[in-house]
């Protein structure tokens, strides 16, 4: 859509036991697009933001996760495993978060990994599944001059095209998308 300057998908299904040598710790995180670092203000202390999520088995760690897994050892280039998902190479370590965030994660991996791990049954299908709306979010930066009406019309068209034929769960009134400013998310209503 021409109104979007930058788009980031976030899938919240990255979780499991992370193994590195004799270290075995549970982690949670996101599968996300490389544009994560250009849309949000998360910065890398180590690694290159332009390439950190470009490969399917790249992994970016928070400071806390890096210390929990590696202690004071060098982090970049290390290989580790997330049980049931696969082997990863650490390509980045984030700087400490400068402020509060509604995005709660310890690790980030590339969305390019999704088709492979969906095929193994390690995560629920989300790449081509419009009915799996609980595992993902889409953030986009609106181009200057784009109108809310144009965006809402596009979102309404997406619903008609992809949801009108789906069976609605008993608890839902139907499917719809709506806009929410990033600054309105914390605090704000919990959304699916």
mmCIF file of C-alpha atoms in Angstrom:
data_model
loop_
_atom_site.group_PDB
_atom_site.id
_atom_site.type_symbol
_atom_site.label_atom_id
_atom_site.label_comp_id
_atom_site.label_asym_id
_atom_site.label_seq_id
_atom_site.Cartn_x
_atom_site.Cartn_y
_atom_site.Cartn_z
ATOM 1 C CA UNK A 1 0.000 0.000 0.000
ATOM 2 C CA UNK A 2 1.351 3.382 -0.978
ATOM 3 C CA UNK A 3 0.422 4.950 2.380
ATOM 4 C CA UNK A 4 2.998 2.820 4.234
ATOM 5 C CA UNK A 5 6.526 4.201 4.428
ATOM 6 C CA UNK A 6 7.831 1.292 6.516
ATOM 7 C CA UNK A 7 6.187 -1.976 7.613
ATOM 8 C CA UNK A 8 7.177 -4.422 10.351
ATOM 9 C CA UNK A 9 5.560 -7.768 11.076
ATOM 10 C CA UNK A 10 5.990 -9.238 14.534
ATOM 11 C CA UNK A 11 5.121 -12.851 15.296
ATOM 12 C CA UNK A 12 5.119 -13.724 18.993
ATOM 13 C CA UNK A 13 5.705 -17.484 18.675
ATOM 14 C CA UNK A 14 9.442 -17.555 19.369
ATOM 15 C CA UNK A 15 9.736 -19.355 22.697
ATOM 16 C CA UNK A 16 11.398 -22.402 24.143
ATOM 17 C CA UNK A 17 14.440 -23.683 25.922
ATOM 18 C CA UNK A 18 17.610 -22.073 24.659
ATOM 19 C CA UNK A 19 20.702 -24.258 24.860
ATOM 20 C CA UNK A 20 24.323 -23.150 24.756
ATOM 21 C CA UNK A 21 26.840 -25.642 26.072
ATOM 22 C CA UNK A 22 25.717 -26.488 29.605
ATOM 23 C CA UNK A 23 23.401 -23.451 29.755
ATOM 24 C CA UNK A 24 19.717 -24.215 29.316
ATOM 25 C CA UNK A 25 17.306 -21.323 29.883
ATOM 26 C CA UNK A 26 13.722 -20.613 28.811
ATOM 27 C CA UNK A 27 13.364 -17.616 26.483
ATOM 28 C CA UNK A 28 10.586 -15.688 24.788
ATOM 29 C CA UNK A 29 10.808 -13.436 21.809
ATOM 30 C CA UNK A 30 9.596 -12.395 18.406
ATOM 31 C CA UNK A 31 10.133 -13.317 14.814
ATOM 32 C CA UNK A 32 10.311 -9.995 13.024
ATOM 33 C CA UNK A 33 11.380 -8.232 9.853
ATOM 34 C CA UNK A 34 14.774 -6.523 9.421
ATOM 35 C CA UNK A 35 12.861 -3.212 9.282
ATOM 36 C CA UNK A 36 12.266 -3.620 13.042
ATOM 37 C CA UNK A 37 15.377 -1.513 13.638
ATOM 38 C CA UNK A 38 14.364 1.291 11.276
ATOM 39 C CA UNK A 39 10.764 1.604 12.471
ATOM 40 C CA UNK A 40 11.437 1.366 16.206
ATOM 41 C CA UNK A 41 14.177 3.077 18.182
ATOM 42 C CA UNK A 42 15.856 -0.098 19.474
ATOM 43 C CA UNK A 43 19.617 0.182 18.949
ATOM 44 C CA UNK A 44 22.296 -2.478 18.769
ATOM 45 C CA UNK A 45 25.306 -2.332 21.044
ATOM 46 C CA UNK A 46 26.904 -5.116 19.016
ATOM 47 C CA UNK A 47 26.155 -6.119 15.437
ATOM 48 C CA UNK A 48 24.849 -4.360 12.360
ATOM 49 C CA UNK A 49 21.163 -3.327 12.427
ATOM 50 C CA UNK A 50 20.986 -3.445 8.621
ATOM 51 C CA UNK A 51 21.918 -7.154 8.506
ATOM 52 C CA UNK A 52 21.196 -8.530 12.013
ATOM 53 C CA UNK A 53 17.856 -10.096 10.979
ATOM 54 C CA UNK A 54 18.541 -10.736 7.304
ATOM 55 C CA UNK A 55 19.141 -14.496 7.579
ATOM 56 C CA UNK A 56 16.619 -17.096 8.779
ATOM 57 C CA UNK A 57 18.828 -18.314 11.611
ATOM 58 C CA UNK A 58 20.012 -14.949 12.890
ATOM 59 C CA UNK A 59 19.328 -14.125 16.519
ATOM 60 C CA UNK A 60 19.455 -10.786 18.329
ATOM 61 C CA UNK A 61 19.586 -10.793 22.127
ATOM 62 C CA UNK A 62 18.683 -8.258 24.776
ATOM 63 C CA UNK A 63 21.428 -7.312 27.241
ATOM 64 C CA UNK A 64 19.758 -9.400 29.954
ATOM 65 C CA UNK A 65 19.491 -12.485 27.721
ATOM 66 C CA UNK A 66 23.095 -12.099 26.596
ATOM 67 C CA UNK A 67 24.337 -12.005 30.208
ATOM 68 C CA UNK A 68 22.079 -14.896 31.236
ATOM 69 C CA UNK A 69 23.363 -17.111 28.407
ATOM 70 C CA UNK A 70 26.955 -16.048 27.863
ATOM 71 C CA UNK A 71 27.985 -14.234 31.026
ATOM 72 C CA UNK A 72 30.996 -12.107 30.117
ATOM 73 C CA UNK A 73 31.980 -14.186 27.053
ATOM 74 C CA UNK A 74 31.865 -12.738 23.549
ATOM 75 C CA UNK A 75 28.356 -13.018 22.136
ATOM 76 C CA UNK A 76 28.513 -12.235 18.416
ATOM 77 C CA UNK A 77 28.989 -15.240 16.179
ATOM 78 C CA UNK A 78 28.131 -17.764 18.896
ATOM 79 C CA UNK A 79 25.878 -20.647 17.862
ATOM 80 C CA UNK A 80 23.053 -21.786 20.095
ATOM 81 C CA UNK A 81 19.882 -23.838 19.832
ATOM 82 C CA UNK A 82 16.274 -23.116 20.660
ATOM 83 C CA UNK A 83 14.874 -26.568 21.337
ATOM 84 C CA UNK A 84 12.258 -27.601 18.799
ATOM 85 C CA UNK A 85 12.940 -24.590 16.572
ATOM 86 C CA UNK A 86 16.527 -24.763 15.407
ATOM 87 C CA UNK A 87 20.096 -23.579 15.551
ATOM 88 C CA UNK A 88 20.900 -19.853 15.537
ATOM 89 C CA UNK A 89 23.906 -17.575 15.215
ATOM 90 C CA UNK A 90 23.977 -14.481 17.392
ATOM 91 C CA UNK A 91 24.160 -11.462 15.084
ATOM 92 C CA UNK A 92 23.358 -8.681 17.525
ATOM 93 C CA UNK A 93 22.990 -7.544 21.101
ATOM 94 C CA UNK A 94 20.661 -4.668 21.874
ATOM 95 C CA UNK A 95 21.575 -1.635 23.901
ATOM 96 C CA UNK A 96 19.671 -1.252 27.155
ATOM 97 C CA UNK A 97 16.181 0.012 26.381
ATOM 98 C CA UNK A 98 16.119 3.789 26.885
ATOM 99 C CA UNK A 99 12.501 3.832 28.050
ATOM 100 C CA UNK A 100 9.395 1.736 28.615
ATOM 101 C CA UNK A 101 8.142 -0.439 25.777
ATOM 102 C CA UNK A 102 5.037 -2.529 25.236
ATOM 103 C CA UNK A 103 7.166 -5.024 23.299
ATOM 104 C CA UNK A 104 8.304 -7.607 25.841
ATOM 105 C CA UNK A 105 11.016 -9.922 24.477
ATOM 106 C CA UNK A 106 14.419 -11.439 25.179
ATOM 107 C CA UNK A 107 15.354 -12.497 21.647
ATOM 108 C CA UNK A 108 14.534 -11.544 18.064
ATOM 109 C CA UNK A 109 14.783 -13.788 15.024
ATOM 110 C CA UNK A 110 13.952 -13.217 11.368
ATOM 111 C CA UNK A 111 10.443 -13.753 9.981
ATOM 112 C CA UNK A 112 12.166 -15.462 7.039
ATOM 113 C CA UNK A 113 12.435 -18.485 9.376
ATOM 114 C CA UNK A 114 8.635 -18.811 9.722
ATOM 115 C CA UNK A 115 7.868 -20.997 6.670
ATOM 116 C CA UNK A 116 10.494 -23.526 7.750
ATOM 117 C CA UNK A 117 9.384 -23.836 11.374
ATOM 118 C CA UNK A 118 5.709 -23.806 10.388
ATOM 119 C CA UNK A 119 6.476 -26.755 8.095
ATOM 120 C CA UNK A 120 8.023 -28.632 11.041
ATOM 121 C CA UNK A 121 4.970 -27.875 13.182
ATOM 122 C CA UNK A 122 7.093 -25.940 15.694
ATOM 123 C CA UNK A 123 4.718 -22.942 15.546
ATOM 124 C CA UNK A 124 1.152 -22.327 14.405
ATOM 125 C CA UNK A 125 0.698 -21.344 10.774
ATOM 126 C CA UNK A 126 0.658 -17.592 10.372
ATOM 127 C CA UNK A 127 2.412 -16.754 7.097
ATOM 128 C CA UNK A 128 -0.559 -17.516 4.854
ATOM 129 C CA UNK A 129 -3.231 -17.926 7.526
ATOM 130 C CA UNK A 130 -5.679 -15.081 7.977
ATOM 131 C CA UNK A 131 -7.467 -16.980 10.746
ATOM 132 C CA UNK A 132 -4.436 -16.991 13.052
ATOM 133 C CA UNK A 133 -4.704 -13.435 14.294
ATOM 134 C CA UNK A 134 -3.429 -14.094 17.838
ATOM 135 C CA UNK A 135 0.231 -14.555 17.021
ATOM 136 C CA UNK A 136 1.078 -11.475 15.041
ATOM 137 C CA UNK A 137 1.044 -7.739 14.833
ATOM 138 C CA UNK A 138 1.732 -5.362 11.979
ATOM 139 C CA UNK A 139 3.211 -1.940 12.589
ATOM 140 C CA UNK A 140 3.594 0.638 9.882
ATOM 141 C CA UNK A 141 4.805 4.168 9.558
ATOM 142 C CA UNK A 142 2.405 6.287 7.564
ATOM 143 C CA UNK A 143 3.818 8.418 4.775
ATOM 144 C CA UNK A 144 3.371 12.117 5.198
ATOM 145 C CA UNK A 145 0.186 13.244 3.454
ATOM 146 C CA UNK A 146 -1.610 9.890 3.706
ATOM 147 C CA UNK A 147 -5.142 10.223 5.015
ATOM 148 C CA UNK A 148 -6.778 8.089 7.687
ATOM 149 C CA UNK A 149 -9.703 7.520 5.306
ATOM 150 C CA UNK A 150 -7.400 5.942 2.686
ATOM 151 C CA UNK A 151 -5.889 3.616 5.280
ATOM 152 C CA UNK A 152 -9.214 2.618 6.819
ATOM 153 C CA UNK A 153 -10.595 1.879 3.343
ATOM 154 C CA UNK A 154 -7.617 -0.389 2.621
ATOM 155 C CA UNK A 155 -8.032 -2.202 5.941
ATOM 156 C CA UNK A 156 -11.767 -2.666 5.289
ATOM 157 C CA UNK A 157 -10.945 -4.122 1.868
ATOM 158 C CA UNK A 158 -8.506 -6.564 3.508
ATOM 159 C CA UNK A 159 -11.278 -7.768 5.814
ATOM 160 C CA UNK A 160 -13.686 -8.274 2.925
ATOM 161 C CA UNK A 161 -11.095 -10.122 0.855
ATOM 162 C CA UNK A 162 -9.662 -12.347 3.587
ATOM 163 C CA UNK A 163 -12.210 -12.686 6.393
ATOM 164 C CA UNK A 164 -15.699 -12.641 4.923
ATOM 165 C CA UNK A 165 -15.527 -16.359 4.123
ATOM 166 C CA UNK A 166 -14.043 -17.395 7.489
ATOM 167 C CA UNK A 167 -16.177 -18.890 10.224
ATOM 168 C CA UNK A 168 -16.364 -16.482 13.134
ATOM 169 C CA UNK A 169 -15.629 -17.818 16.592
ATOM 170 C CA UNK A 170 -18.558 -17.599 18.987
ATOM 171 C CA UNK A 171 -16.755 -15.063 21.188
ATOM 172 C CA UNK A 172 -16.093 -12.638 18.324
ATOM 173 C CA UNK A 173 -18.442 -10.103 16.789
ATOM 174 C CA UNK A 174 -16.527 -10.269 13.533
ATOM 175 C CA UNK A 175 -13.209 -9.286 12.102
ATOM 176 C CA UNK A 176 -11.986 -5.751 11.674
ATOM 177 C CA UNK A 177 -8.756 -3.812 11.605
ATOM 178 C CA UNK A 178 -8.325 -0.366 12.993
ATOM 179 C CA UNK A 179 -5.513 2.077 13.509
ATOM 180 C CA UNK A 180 -3.838 2.709 16.826
ATOM 181 C CA UNK A 181 -1.018 5.201 17.248
ATOM 182 C CA UNK A 182 2.130 3.762 18.752
ATOM 183 C CA UNK A 183 1.996 6.448 21.444
ATOM 184 C CA UNK A 184 -1.491 5.241 22.457
ATOM 185 C CA UNK A 185 -0.417 1.644 23.094
ATOM 186 C CA UNK A 186 1.085 2.101 26.570
ATOM 187 C CA UNK A 187 -1.157 2.316 28.441
ATOM 188 C CA UNK A 188 -3.980 1.227 26.213
ATOM 189 C CA UNK A 189 -6.421 -1.559 25.495
ATOM 190 C CA UNK A 190 -5.135 -5.067 24.937
ATOM 191 C CA UNK A 191 -5.618 -5.929 21.291
ATOM 192 C CA UNK A 192 -5.641 -9.077 19.185
#
